[in-house]
């Protein structure tokens, strides 16, 4: 049966990749709402916007009037909420926008759905959350599960945690049909160039210094964005209302390792001797409140919804280097104006 899905943040990195997948694999009518912040970019989804099944609306999820109009105009049965400020470093510089979009925005969406959905039949509010809500995992500890305690460390993760609590409360109190999915670090095409992997690839391709925070021994658990998006499709199709699913590909690497591997991949891509690009990484001031390790136990998702990741980071990094080299013009366009101001503030002379 054809449904209408509201996809917020669909012009972002994960939202754009998800839009492509859901458009390809379903007949759903897709309403995309995105306020096009510095991180939102329609060039990620230019081709898709030609489809008669996709409607793009530039708008803010905080805007209750807009949301009420959308629910009145379209028979929305599924909401997938990607819209958020997503960068930890920016949340440290300017937490206010995170409170607004990541908490107040989620509250507005929950209320819009609650007021419009008179029946829960066939409805779903899927909220996209993060493994960062669980805080820093000790080196020897087992991976996060849905039972792990919430201990967020940054303004970003605290806002994501607050939003998760709101989503669960709207389920418990009002019976809103919600699911939360919490994912680990994504990599893949179209990621905004200020995140670790695209930033390292682009700086390495351009022969610029590559900033590593602190000692570079922090561990992240990496998943390809397509694997994340396939998991979300499964959750929409077969997930159980009221549940939380953790999404991760069980690929833990230190940041130093990631940078090292990218440098080798860039040397191979440029056909220059391995080791040439290894001169670029430099250690800079650590991120305040920097979580040491994240790791996801994905067994609930794999057992209950028969999902498994296809992509391996090691084999994907060379492909990603090629992708960012081919899309250099896209990255250049983004890395002008305000981006350069951010870059200077984050990595300026006193830090690098
Ligand atoms: P992104 O920053 O690339 O994209 C976010 C999108 O949301 C942008 O298009 C932006 O314009 C839009 N947006 C921001 N505030 C908005 C608002 N108030 N109203 C409407 N649109 C708004 O982020 P991403 O990496 O694609 O992350 C998407 C979601 O997934 C976020 O909720 C993030 O917390 C979560 N997440 C990300 C990762 C990751 O590794 N990137 C991992 C786990 C969870
Ligand atoms: O774990 C999921 C989270 O992953 C998501 O919820 C966030 O939205 C997403 O941005 C990502 O957060 P991180 O803070 O882990 O991603 P980032 O790419 O900013 O940093 C990855 C690691 O690399 C982190 O330990 C900080 C480090 N780092 C990052 C940058 C940008 C550096 O050492 N140098 C850098 O210049």
XYZ file of C-alpha atoms and ligand atoms in Angstrom:
432
model
C 0.000 0.000 0.000
C 1.258 3.479 -0.833
C 1.984 5.635 2.178
C 3.012 9.226 2.689
C 6.185 9.654 4.704
C 7.540 12.875 6.154
C 11.323 12.880 6.072
C 12.881 15.723 8.020
C 16.514 16.678 7.431
C 16.353 14.973 4.009
C 18.903 17.393 2.527
C 21.520 16.296 5.063
C 24.129 13.540 4.811
C 22.135 10.578 6.177
C 18.696 11.972 5.272
C 19.762 12.410 1.624
C 21.169 8.883 1.427
C 17.986 7.543 3.055
C 15.767 9.446 0.607
C 17.591 7.759 -2.294
C 17.098 4.302 -0.764
C 13.465 4.715 0.237
C 12.607 6.189 -3.177
C 14.203 3.197 -4.872
C 12.697 0.509 -2.637
C 9.142 1.735 -1.933
C 6.248 3.432 -3.734
C 5.816 5.901 -0.892
C 5.031 9.562 -1.408
C 7.880 11.427 0.273
C 7.559 14.875 1.823
C 10.976 16.275 2.677
C 11.269 19.137 5.162
C 14.663 20.700 5.706
C 15.589 24.200 6.858
C 18.833 24.054 4.831
C 21.223 25.052 7.583
C 24.941 25.245 6.748
C 24.868 21.406 6.751
C 21.832 20.994 4.489
C 22.472 20.937 0.783
C 20.028 20.302 -2.057
C 22.834 19.300 -4.414
C 22.925 15.985 -2.512
C 19.442 15.173 -3.815
C 19.147 17.177 -7.072
C 18.268 14.135 -9.217
C 15.726 12.840 -6.695
C 13.860 16.137 -6.596
C 12.751 15.503 -10.207
C 10.612 12.598 -9.002
C 6.849 13.166 -8.840
C 6.883 11.143 -5.583
C 9.096 13.643 -3.764
C 8.042 17.084 -2.526
C 10.649 19.351 -0.976
C 9.669 22.045 1.517
C 12.203 24.442 2.979
C 11.085 24.691 6.584
C 12.041 24.334 10.213
C 10.773 21.480 12.413
C 10.443 24.003 15.239
C 7.726 25.771 13.182
C 4.465 24.409 14.632
C 2.301 26.301 12.107
C 4.135 24.745 9.180
C 3.858 21.274 10.707
C 0.104 21.686 11.328
C -0.369 22.723 7.672
C 1.621 19.734 6.451
C -0.394 17.265 8.522
C -3.601 18.858 7.252
C -2.521 18.775 3.605
C -0.959 15.297 3.487
C -2.079 12.018 4.998
C 1.269 11.454 6.720
C 1.553 7.986 8.224
C 5.311 7.741 8.782
C 7.710 10.356 10.161
C 11.446 9.784 9.946
C 13.178 12.522 11.890
C 16.762 13.128 10.781
C 16.604 16.916 11.234
C 19.121 18.024 13.828
C 22.269 19.958 14.419
C 24.730 17.071 14.228
C 28.273 18.290 14.878
C 29.689 17.950 18.406
C 32.350 20.642 17.873
C 29.741 23.186 16.789
C 27.611 22.285 19.828
C 30.547 23.290 22.028
C 30.919 26.626 20.208
C 27.197 27.411 20.028
C 24.875 25.142 22.061
C 21.767 27.331 21.624
C 20.926 26.142 18.093
C 21.190 22.534 19.325
C 18.655 23.134 22.105
C 16.326 24.677 19.533
C 16.470 22.091 16.729
C 17.323 18.925 18.623
C 14.961 19.366 21.588
C 12.328 21.953 20.704
C 12.148 20.667 17.116
C 11.469 17.118 18.306
C 8.838 18.416 20.746
C 7.076 20.261 17.875
C 7.093 17.159 15.690
C 5.780 14.950 18.487
C 2.967 17.379 19.211
C 2.076 17.743 15.525
C 1.823 13.959 15.201
C -0.108 13.552 18.460
C -2.674 16.191 17.496
C -3.126 14.892 13.944
C -3.061 11.143 14.385
C -6.481 10.242 15.740
C -5.674 6.563 15.360
C -2.304 4.850 15.707
C -3.157 2.250 13.045
C -0.383 2.087 10.425
C 1.421 5.108 11.913
C 5.056 5.382 12.931
C 7.258 8.114 14.362
C 10.844 6.956 13.826
C 13.336 9.134 15.659
C 16.986 8.994 14.584
C 19.264 9.100 17.586
C 22.917 8.500 18.326
C 25.168 6.189 20.341
C 26.636 9.367 21.876
C 23.708 9.496 24.344
C 25.433 6.687 26.290
C 28.620 8.697 26.818
C 32.143 7.345 27.004
C 32.610 3.554 27.085
C 35.612 2.237 29.098
C 38.242 0.411 27.016
C 37.450 -3.089 28.281
C 33.667 -2.676 28.694
C 31.197 -4.553 26.482
C 29.474 -2.621 23.728
C 26.388 -0.442 24.292
C 23.034 -2.213 24.391
C 19.522 -0.784 24.744
C 19.970 -1.283 28.497
C 23.007 1.025 28.693
C 22.685 4.077 30.914
C 22.328 7.538 29.365
C 25.442 9.609 30.262
C 25.851 12.266 27.544
C 28.995 14.431 27.676
C 28.547 17.163 25.049
C 25.796 19.717 24.422
C 25.042 17.738 21.214
C 24.657 14.371 22.940
C 22.768 15.910 25.878
C 20.218 17.345 23.420
C 19.914 14.014 21.594
C 19.395 12.298 24.971
C 16.736 14.848 25.962
C 14.917 14.250 22.673
C 14.974 10.456 23.223
C 13.337 10.983 26.620
C 10.626 13.147 25.050
C 9.960 10.526 22.354
C 9.626 7.734 24.950
C 7.424 9.909 27.168
C 5.057 10.651 24.246
C 4.752 6.892 23.723
C 4.180 6.065 27.400
C 1.806 8.959 28.095
C -0.086 9.484 24.840
C 0.440 6.123 23.138
C 2.213 7.752 20.186
C 3.579 4.914 17.984
C 7.307 5.623 18.199
C 10.553 3.770 17.565
C 14.039 5.102 18.341
C 17.089 4.009 16.407
C 20.514 4.903 17.792
C 23.436 4.630 15.431
C 27.214 4.843 15.605
C 29.515 7.000 13.421
C 28.481 7.016 9.762
C 30.813 7.376 6.787
C 30.061 7.522 3.085
C 29.358 9.829 0.154
C 27.930 13.340 0.687
C 29.117 13.715 4.304
C 29.657 17.326 5.312
C 33.398 18.105 5.001
C 33.902 19.125 8.635
C 33.468 15.564 9.998
C 36.610 13.470 10.604
C 36.629 11.198 7.516
C 35.752 13.729 4.757
C 37.929 16.404 6.404
C 40.906 14.035 6.500
C 40.374 12.855 2.916
C 40.052 16.387 1.514
C 43.024 17.768 3.464
C 45.116 14.746 2.462
C 44.184 15.166 -1.217
C 45.113 18.849 -0.998
C 48.333 18.331 0.975
C 46.999 20.286 3.984
C 47.626 19.540 7.665
C 45.249 16.955 9.162
C 44.137 17.814 12.713
C 43.923 14.943 15.218
C 42.419 15.858 18.580
C 44.350 14.981 21.751
C 46.298 11.718 21.504
C 44.184 10.301 18.647
C 43.463 7.139 20.625
C 39.716 7.745 20.938
C 37.725 4.901 19.422
C 34.694 5.190 17.175
C 32.578 2.361 15.728
C 32.127 3.060 12.002
C 29.187 2.130 9.777
C 28.619 2.868 6.098
C 25.676 5.217 5.632
C 23.977 2.730 3.235
C 24.041 0.021 5.898
C 22.514 2.478 8.378
C 19.782 3.442 5.891
C 18.992 -0.227 5.094
C 18.613 -0.824 8.824
C 16.167 2.087 9.031
C 14.075 0.605 6.188
C 13.908 -2.716 8.048
C 12.926 -0.919 11.252
C 10.126 0.921 9.419
C 8.887 -2.293 7.811
C 9.226 -4.710 10.748
C 10.291 -2.839 13.884
C 8.209 -3.115 17.041
C 6.453 0.015 18.298
C 7.911 1.385 21.536
C 11.289 -0.302 20.955
C 14.790 1.096 20.548
C 17.219 -0.465 18.065
C 20.969 0.102 18.134
C 22.594 0.278 14.706
C 26.316 -0.338 14.238
C 28.664 -2.423 12.117
C 31.120 -3.449 14.861
C 34.134 -1.785 13.271
C 36.066 -0.060 16.031
C 39.103 2.017 15.097
C 41.098 4.727 16.832
C 41.010 8.121 15.148
C 44.773 7.823 14.588
C 44.219 4.525 12.721
C 41.548 6.046 10.504
C 43.789 8.971 9.572
C 46.690 6.584 8.892
C 44.563 4.410 6.588
C 43.236 7.424 4.704
C 46.782 8.746 4.175
C 47.777 5.396 2.624
C 44.648 5.362 0.451
C 45.403 8.900 -0.767
C 49.022 7.955 -1.601
C 47.728 4.975 -3.627
C 45.128 7.160 -5.342
C 47.793 9.710 -6.320
C 50.253 6.940 -7.265
C 52.903 8.386 -4.952
C 55.024 6.374 -2.492
C 53.211 5.272 0.648
C 54.290 7.440 3.573
C 54.240 10.719 1.631
C 50.881 11.845 3.062
C 51.761 10.555 6.564
C 53.622 13.868 7.057
C 50.347 15.806 7.208
C 48.638 14.645 10.460
C 49.309 16.888 13.461
C 48.046 16.649 17.025
C 45.930 19.620 18.124
C 44.075 20.598 21.316
C 41.653 17.932 22.444
C 37.882 18.382 22.150
C 36.511 19.352 25.613
C 34.525 16.463 27.118
C 35.851 14.173 24.377
C 34.340 10.679 24.776
C 37.036 8.016 24.683
C 35.135 5.161 23.063
C 31.802 4.201 21.507
C 30.833 0.669 20.450
C 27.472 -0.806 19.479
C 26.110 -4.272 20.161
C 23.875 -4.749 17.103
C 22.570 -8.225 18.052
C 18.981 -7.102 18.718
C 18.709 -5.599 15.230
C 20.392 -8.538 13.515
C 18.394 -11.211 15.391
C 14.958 -9.581 15.385
C 15.039 -7.888 11.972
C 17.603 -10.061 10.114
C 19.790 -7.068 9.294
C 23.510 -7.227 8.759
C 26.012 -4.686 7.464
C 27.507 -5.276 3.986
C 30.259 -2.686 3.952
C 33.730 -2.925 5.498
C 35.538 0.300 6.278
C 38.942 -0.976 5.112
C 37.683 -1.731 1.595
C 35.560 1.410 1.433
C 38.161 4.042 2.315
C 39.916 3.883 -1.101
C 36.505 4.155 -2.824
C 35.619 7.103 -0.641
C 38.907 8.844 -1.466
C 37.987 8.487 -5.144
C 34.451 9.758 -4.461
C 35.646 12.918 -2.683
C 38.257 13.519 -5.402
C 35.496 13.305 -8.056
C 33.229 15.589 -6.009
C 35.852 18.171 -5.216
C 33.769 20.966 -6.749
C 30.888 20.106 -4.384
C 33.190 20.200 -1.366
C 34.826 23.452 -2.551
C 31.485 25.171 -2.850
C 30.612 24.209 0.721
C 34.019 25.074 2.120
C 33.754 28.780 1.379
C 32.446 31.762 3.348
C 31.019 30.687 6.692
C 32.728 27.303 6.589
C 36.141 28.976 6.434
C 35.212 31.159 9.422
C 34.266 28.007 11.351
C 37.494 26.264 10.264
C 39.613 29.209 11.381
C 37.848 29.367 14.755
C 38.124 25.616 15.323
C 41.661 25.020 14.045
C 43.133 28.560 14.014
C 46.758 29.462 14.643
C 46.642 28.942 18.404
C 45.464 25.364 17.977
C 47.259 23.993 14.925
P 23.645 16.593 8.870
O 24.132 17.704 9.730
O 24.424 16.209 7.676
O 22.156 16.902 8.371
C 21.170 17.443 9.199
C 20.088 18.022 8.297
O 19.040 18.546 9.135
C 20.568 19.186 7.424
O 20.084 19.028 6.119
C 19.970 20.416 8.088
O 19.701 21.465 7.170
C 18.684 19.837 8.689
N 18.191 20.592 9.853
C 18.894 20.954 10.953
N 18.093 21.594 11.816
C 16.857 21.624 11.255
C 15.598 22.139 11.666
N 15.450 22.762 12.835
N 14.535 21.977 10.845
C 14.664 21.345 9.655
N 15.830 20.859 9.203
C 16.915 20.982 10.002
O 23.450 15.374 9.862
P 23.547 13.808 9.567
O 24.931 13.365 9.821
O 22.888 13.508 8.290
O 22.651 13.274 10.789
C 21.247 13.087 10.634
C 20.668 12.601 11.945
O 21.311 11.390 12.331
C 20.857 13.565 13.116
O 19.702 13.510 13.909
C 22.048 12.995 13.884
O 21.964 13.324 15.247
C 21.847 11.512 13.653
N 23.061 10.672 13.670
C 24.130 10.989 12.891
C 25.243 10.150 12.875
C 26.455 10.437 12.022
O 27.456 9.750 12.149
N 26.436 11.409 11.135
C 25.251 8.992 13.674
C 24.141 8.710 14.483
C 23.048 9.557 14.456
O 28.641 8.424 17.225
C 27.644 9.002 16.436
C 27.978 10.454 16.176
O 29.070 10.465 15.260
C 26.797 11.253 15.629
O 25.779 11.282 16.578
C 27.235 12.679 15.254
O 26.164 13.374 14.638
C 28.393 12.586 14.279
O 28.876 13.886 13.970
C 29.526 11.747 14.866
O 30.097 12.424 16.005
P 31.672 12.447 16.274
O 31.988 13.568 17.177
O 32.149 11.085 16.682
O 32.198 12.705 14.769
P 33.398 13.596 14.212
O 33.560 13.222 12.770
O 33.227 15.041 14.530
O 34.640 13.052 15.020
C 35.015 11.694 14.994
C 36.206 11.542 15.924
O 37.331 12.215 15.350
C 36.012 12.162 17.291
O 36.645 11.345 18.273
C 36.716 13.502 17.206
C 37.845 13.224 16.221
N 38.248 14.365 15.356
C 37.296 15.019 14.667
C 37.624 16.084 13.865
C 36.555 16.837 13.086
C 39.585 14.704 15.259
O 40.467 14.074 15.876
N 39.922 15.755 14.440
C 38.990 16.480 13.757
O 39.367 17.466 13.063
